[in-house]
Amino acid sequence: MKKATLITILTAAVTVAAMAQQPRQPKNVEELAKIRTERMTEKLGLTEAQQQEVYALNLEKAEKMKAARQEQMARAAEMRKVREAKMTAMQAERKAEQERLHSILTDEQRQLLEQEQAARAEKMKAQREKRGEKGKDRHRRGFHGKR
């Protein structure tokens, strides 16, 4: 009982210490520029005039980075929409082809086709699961299978 309590207390203490060490993320570009300028002032001993120029430079850089990040996020969202539209179109095309094929086949042939498709789907599922197990092992060991 005492060991469990001690372990719980130590775990909580380590967690709190780890959280306290995480740097706080700046809320906006001005705050980011200010923090960077303060760090440079502390490390390099900047004069007041240098601080103002460095702040302006850091602010400009932070604004450019924010704009680039927003542009990248917009492009990613657009690509996601395009990918989803293509998938929807492919699914509709596959369904139309399947319906056309079913109209050509007899009932018996349709049943055979459905059985074959179910078997193929099961085989692919097993292969995916097998690859998934390999992937899990690979991630655990690290790059190139080394520990």
PDB file of C-alpha atoms in Angstrom:
ATOM      1  CA  MET A   1       0.000   0.000   0.000  1.00  0.00           C
ATOM      2  CA  LYS A   2       2.793   2.377   0.933  1.00  0.00           C
ATOM      3  CA  LYS A   3       4.671   1.562  -2.285  1.00  0.00           C
ATOM      4  CA  ALA A   4       1.612   2.296  -4.412  1.00  0.00           C
ATOM      5  CA  THR A   5       1.089   5.645  -2.666  1.00  0.00           C
ATOM      6  CA  LEU A   6       4.763   6.552  -3.044  1.00  0.00           C
ATOM      7  CA  ILE A   7       4.738   5.615  -6.739  1.00  0.00           C
ATOM      8  CA  THR A   8       1.601   7.690  -7.311  1.00  0.00           C
ATOM      9  CA  ILE A   9       3.132  10.719  -5.570  1.00  0.00           C
ATOM     10  CA  LEU A  10       6.406  10.395  -7.497  1.00  0.00           C
ATOM     11  CA  THR A  11       4.553  10.042 -10.802  1.00  0.00           C
ATOM     12  CA  ALA A  12       2.489  13.137 -10.060  1.00  0.00           C
ATOM     13  CA  ALA A  13       5.620  15.093  -9.084  1.00  0.00           C
ATOM     14  CA  VAL A  14       7.435  14.118 -12.280  1.00  0.00           C
ATOM     15  CA  THR A  15       4.382  15.022 -14.369  1.00  0.00           C
ATOM     16  CA  VAL A  16       4.056  18.449 -12.734  1.00  0.00           C
ATOM     17  CA  ALA A  17       7.782  19.107 -13.167  1.00  0.00           C
ATOM     18  CA  ALA A  18       7.657  18.123 -16.841  1.00  0.00           C
ATOM     19  CA  MET A  19       4.644  20.347 -17.478  1.00  0.00           C
ATOM     20  CA  ALA A  20       6.331  23.277 -15.727  1.00  0.00           C
ATOM     21  CA  GLN A  21       9.338  22.988 -18.041  1.00  0.00           C
ATOM     22  CA  GLN A  22       7.327  23.217 -21.243  1.00  0.00           C
ATOM     23  CA  PRO A  23       7.771  26.653 -22.811  1.00  0.00           C
ATOM     24  CA  ARG A  24       4.635  28.763 -23.093  1.00  0.00           C
ATOM     25  CA  GLN A  25       3.613  29.395 -26.683  1.00  0.00           C
ATOM     26  CA  PRO A  26       3.230  33.065 -27.662  1.00  0.00           C
ATOM     27  CA  LYS A  27      -0.324  34.127 -28.394  1.00  0.00           C
ATOM     28  CA  ASN A  28       0.406  36.486 -31.279  1.00  0.00           C
ATOM     29  CA  VAL A  29       3.173  37.779 -33.553  1.00  0.00           C
ATOM     30  CA  GLU A  30       3.881  40.811 -31.351  1.00  0.00           C
ATOM     31  CA  GLU A  31       4.426  38.624 -28.303  1.00  0.00           C
ATOM     32  CA  LEU A  32       6.638  36.268 -30.307  1.00  0.00           C
ATOM     33  CA  ALA A  33       8.751  39.174 -31.594  1.00  0.00           C
ATOM     34  CA  LYS A  34       9.030  40.580 -28.064  1.00  0.00           C
ATOM     35  CA  ILE A  35      10.157  37.230 -26.618  1.00  0.00           C
ATOM     36  CA  ARG A  36      12.760  36.725 -29.352  1.00  0.00           C
ATOM     37  CA  THR A  37      14.051  40.263 -28.913  1.00  0.00           C
ATOM     38  CA  GLU A  38      14.308  39.827 -25.142  1.00  0.00           C
ATOM     39  CA  ARG A  39      16.290  36.607 -25.590  1.00  0.00           C
ATOM     40  CA  MET A  40      18.679  38.262 -28.027  1.00  0.00           C
ATOM     41  CA  THR A  41      19.056  41.258 -25.717  1.00  0.00           C
ATOM     42  CA  GLU A  42      19.901  38.948 -22.834  1.00  0.00           C
ATOM     43  CA  LYS A  43      22.404  36.880 -24.829  1.00  0.00           C
ATOM     44  CA  LEU A  44      23.998  39.642 -26.895  1.00  0.00           C
ATOM     45  CA  GLY A  45      23.607  42.699 -24.667  1.00  0.00           C
ATOM     46  CA  LEU A  46      21.751  44.776 -27.262  1.00  0.00           C
ATOM     47  CA  THR A  47      21.457  48.531 -26.851  1.00  0.00           C
ATOM     48  CA  GLU A  48      18.051  50.217 -26.765  1.00  0.00           C
ATOM     49  CA  ALA A  49      18.397  51.257 -30.427  1.00  0.00           C
ATOM     50  CA  GLN A  50      19.414  47.738 -31.426  1.00  0.00           C
ATOM     51  CA  GLN A  51      16.491  46.302 -29.492  1.00  0.00           C
ATOM     52  CA  GLN A  52      14.052  48.449 -31.465  1.00  0.00           C
ATOM     53  CA  GLU A  53      15.557  47.407 -34.801  1.00  0.00           C
ATOM     54  CA  VAL A  54      15.735  43.741 -33.812  1.00  0.00           C
ATOM     55  CA  TYR A  55      12.114  43.887 -32.580  1.00  0.00           C
ATOM     56  CA  ALA A  56      11.013  45.327 -35.940  1.00  0.00           C
ATOM     57  CA  LEU A  57      12.939  42.590 -37.752  1.00  0.00           C
ATOM     58  CA  ASN A  58      11.516  39.856 -35.509  1.00  0.00           C
ATOM     59  CA  LEU A  59       7.999  41.240 -35.925  1.00  0.00           C
ATOM     60  CA  GLU A  60       8.345  41.260 -39.717  1.00  0.00           C
ATOM     61  CA  LYS A  61       9.691  37.703 -39.667  1.00  0.00           C
ATOM     62  CA  ALA A  62       6.899  36.488 -37.364  1.00  0.00           C
ATOM     63  CA  GLU A  63       4.236  38.058 -39.600  1.00  0.00           C
ATOM     64  CA  LYS A  64       5.739  36.425 -42.702  1.00  0.00           C
ATOM     65  CA  MET A  65       5.865  33.059 -40.949  1.00  0.00           C
ATOM     66  CA  LYS A  66       2.254  33.409 -39.806  1.00  0.00           C
ATOM     67  CA  ALA A  67       1.130  34.260 -43.345  1.00  0.00           C
ATOM     68  CA  ALA A  68       3.096  31.324 -44.782  1.00  0.00           C
ATOM     69  CA  ARG A  69       1.598  28.963 -42.191  1.00  0.00           C
ATOM     70  CA  GLN A  70      -1.936  30.168 -42.984  1.00  0.00           C
ATOM     71  CA  GLU A  71      -1.307  29.777 -46.713  1.00  0.00           C
ATOM     72  CA  GLN A  72       0.003  26.261 -46.188  1.00  0.00           C
ATOM     73  CA  MET A  73      -3.047  25.340 -44.099  1.00  0.00           C
ATOM     74  CA  ALA A  74      -5.363  26.736 -46.789  1.00  0.00           C
ATOM     75  CA  ARG A  75      -3.563  24.723 -49.474  1.00  0.00           C
ATOM     76  CA  ALA A  76      -3.802  21.576 -47.356  1.00  0.00           C
ATOM     77  CA  ALA A  77      -7.541  22.117 -46.861  1.00  0.00           C
ATOM     78  CA  GLU A  78      -8.004  22.655 -50.596  1.00  0.00           C
ATOM     79  CA  MET A  79      -6.037  19.500 -51.412  1.00  0.00           C
ATOM     80  CA  ARG A  80      -8.169  17.551 -48.941  1.00  0.00           C
ATOM     81  CA  LYS A  81     -11.327  18.770 -50.719  1.00  0.00           C
ATOM     82  CA  VAL A  82      -9.912  17.809 -54.131  1.00  0.00           C
ATOM     83  CA  ARG A  83      -8.917  14.358 -52.841  1.00  0.00           C
ATOM     84  CA  GLU A  84     -12.384  13.812 -51.338  1.00  0.00           C
ATOM     85  CA  ALA A  85     -14.059  14.885 -54.598  1.00  0.00           C
ATOM     86  CA  LYS A  86     -11.892  12.461 -56.580  1.00  0.00           C
ATOM     87  CA  MET A  87     -12.704   9.642 -54.171  1.00  0.00           C
ATOM     88  CA  THR A  88     -16.430  10.367 -54.443  1.00  0.00           C
ATOM     89  CA  ALA A  89     -16.212  10.400 -58.247  1.00  0.00           C
ATOM     90  CA  MET A  90     -14.268   7.131 -58.278  1.00  0.00           C
ATOM     91  CA  GLN A  91     -16.805   5.478 -55.980  1.00  0.00           C
ATOM     92  CA  ALA A  92     -19.685   6.620 -58.187  1.00  0.00           C
ATOM     93  CA  GLU A  93     -17.886   5.343 -61.282  1.00  0.00           C
ATOM     94  CA  ARG A  94     -17.141   2.001 -59.607  1.00  0.00           C
ATOM     95  CA  LYS A  95     -20.805   1.668 -58.585  1.00  0.00           C
ATOM     96  CA  ALA A  96     -22.008   2.435 -62.125  1.00  0.00           C
ATOM     97  CA  GLU A  97     -19.584  -0.126 -63.578  1.00  0.00           C
ATOM     98  CA  GLN A  98     -20.730  -2.707 -61.035  1.00  0.00           C
ATOM     99  CA  GLU A  99     -24.403  -2.077 -61.890  1.00  0.00           C
ATOM    100  CA  ARG A 100     -23.664  -2.359 -65.602  1.00  0.00           C
ATOM    101  CA  LEU A 101     -21.780  -5.617 -65.064  1.00  0.00           C
ATOM    102  CA  HIS A 102     -24.646  -6.989 -62.949  1.00  0.00           C
ATOM    103  CA  SER A 103     -27.112  -6.186 -65.741  1.00  0.00           C
ATOM    104  CA  ILE A 104     -25.018  -8.277 -68.145  1.00  0.00           C
ATOM    105  CA  LEU A 105     -24.597 -11.328 -65.878  1.00  0.00           C
ATOM    106  CA  THR A 106     -27.128 -13.991 -64.970  1.00  0.00           C
ATOM    107  CA  ASP A 107     -28.231 -14.471 -61.345  1.00  0.00           C
ATOM    108  CA  GLU A 108     -25.883 -17.436 -60.949  1.00  0.00           C
ATOM    109  CA  GLN A 109     -22.944 -15.501 -62.412  1.00  0.00           C
ATOM    110  CA  ARG A 110     -23.682 -12.541 -60.126  1.00  0.00           C
ATOM    111  CA  GLN A 111     -23.575 -14.822 -57.082  1.00  0.00           C
ATOM    112  CA  LEU A 112     -20.242 -16.289 -58.200  1.00  0.00           C
ATOM    113  CA  LEU A 113     -18.867 -12.797 -58.767  1.00  0.00           C
ATOM    114  CA  GLU A 114     -20.014 -11.642 -55.330  1.00  0.00           C
ATOM    115  CA  GLN A 115     -18.402 -14.685 -53.695  1.00  0.00           C
ATOM    116  CA  GLU A 116     -15.148 -14.006 -55.530  1.00  0.00           C
ATOM    117  CA  GLN A 117     -15.230 -10.341 -54.532  1.00  0.00           C
ATOM    118  CA  ALA A 118     -15.886 -11.247 -50.895  1.00  0.00           C
ATOM    119  CA  ALA A 119     -12.958 -13.689 -50.922  1.00  0.00           C
ATOM    120  CA  ARG A 120     -10.687 -11.063 -52.485  1.00  0.00           C
ATOM    121  CA  ALA A 121     -11.782  -8.484 -49.912  1.00  0.00           C
ATOM    122  CA  GLU A 122     -11.035 -10.925 -47.083  1.00  0.00           C
ATOM    123  CA  LYS A 123      -7.600 -11.687 -48.540  1.00  0.00           C
ATOM    124  CA  MET A 124      -6.800  -7.973 -48.840  1.00  0.00           C
ATOM    125  CA  LYS A 125      -7.963  -7.388 -45.269  1.00  0.00           C
ATOM    126  CA  ALA A 126      -5.633 -10.119 -44.034  1.00  0.00           C
ATOM    127  CA  GLN A 127      -2.736  -8.614 -45.995  1.00  0.00           C
ATOM    128  CA  ARG A 128      -3.461  -5.148 -44.547  1.00  0.00           C
ATOM    129  CA  GLU A 129      -3.504  -6.574 -41.035  1.00  0.00           C
ATOM    130  CA  LYS A 130      -0.244  -8.396 -41.709  1.00  0.00           C
ATOM    131  CA  ARG A 131       1.366  -5.194 -43.012  1.00  0.00           C
ATOM    132  CA  GLY A 132      -0.035  -3.346 -40.018  1.00  0.00           C
ATOM    133  CA  GLU A 133       1.734  -5.724 -37.658  1.00  0.00           C
ATOM    134  CA  LYS A 134       4.998  -5.211 -39.519  1.00  0.00           C
ATOM    135  CA  GLY A 135       4.495  -1.459 -39.373  1.00  0.00           C
ATOM    136  CA  LYS A 136       3.835  -1.509 -35.636  1.00  0.00           C
ATOM    137  CA  ASP A 137       7.040  -3.444 -35.071  1.00  0.00           C
ATOM    138  CA  ARG A 138       8.976  -1.090 -37.326  1.00  0.00           C
ATOM    139  CA  HIS A 139       7.748   1.983 -35.448  1.00  0.00           C
ATOM    140  CA  ARG A 140       8.618   0.475 -32.108  1.00  0.00           C
ATOM    141  CA  ARG A 141      12.181  -0.346 -33.129  1.00  0.00           C
ATOM    142  CA  GLY A 142      12.873   2.910 -34.921  1.00  0.00           C
ATOM    143  CA  PHE A 143      14.324   3.710 -38.313  1.00  0.00           C
ATOM    144  CA  HIS A 144      16.036   0.813 -40.157  1.00  0.00           C
ATOM    145  CA  GLY A 145      14.942  -1.666 -37.500  1.00  0.00           C
ATOM    146  CA  LYS A 146      17.611  -0.561 -35.016  1.00  0.00           C
ATOM    147  CA  ARG A 147      17.001  -0.063 -31.327  1.00  0.00           C
TER     148      ARG A 147
END
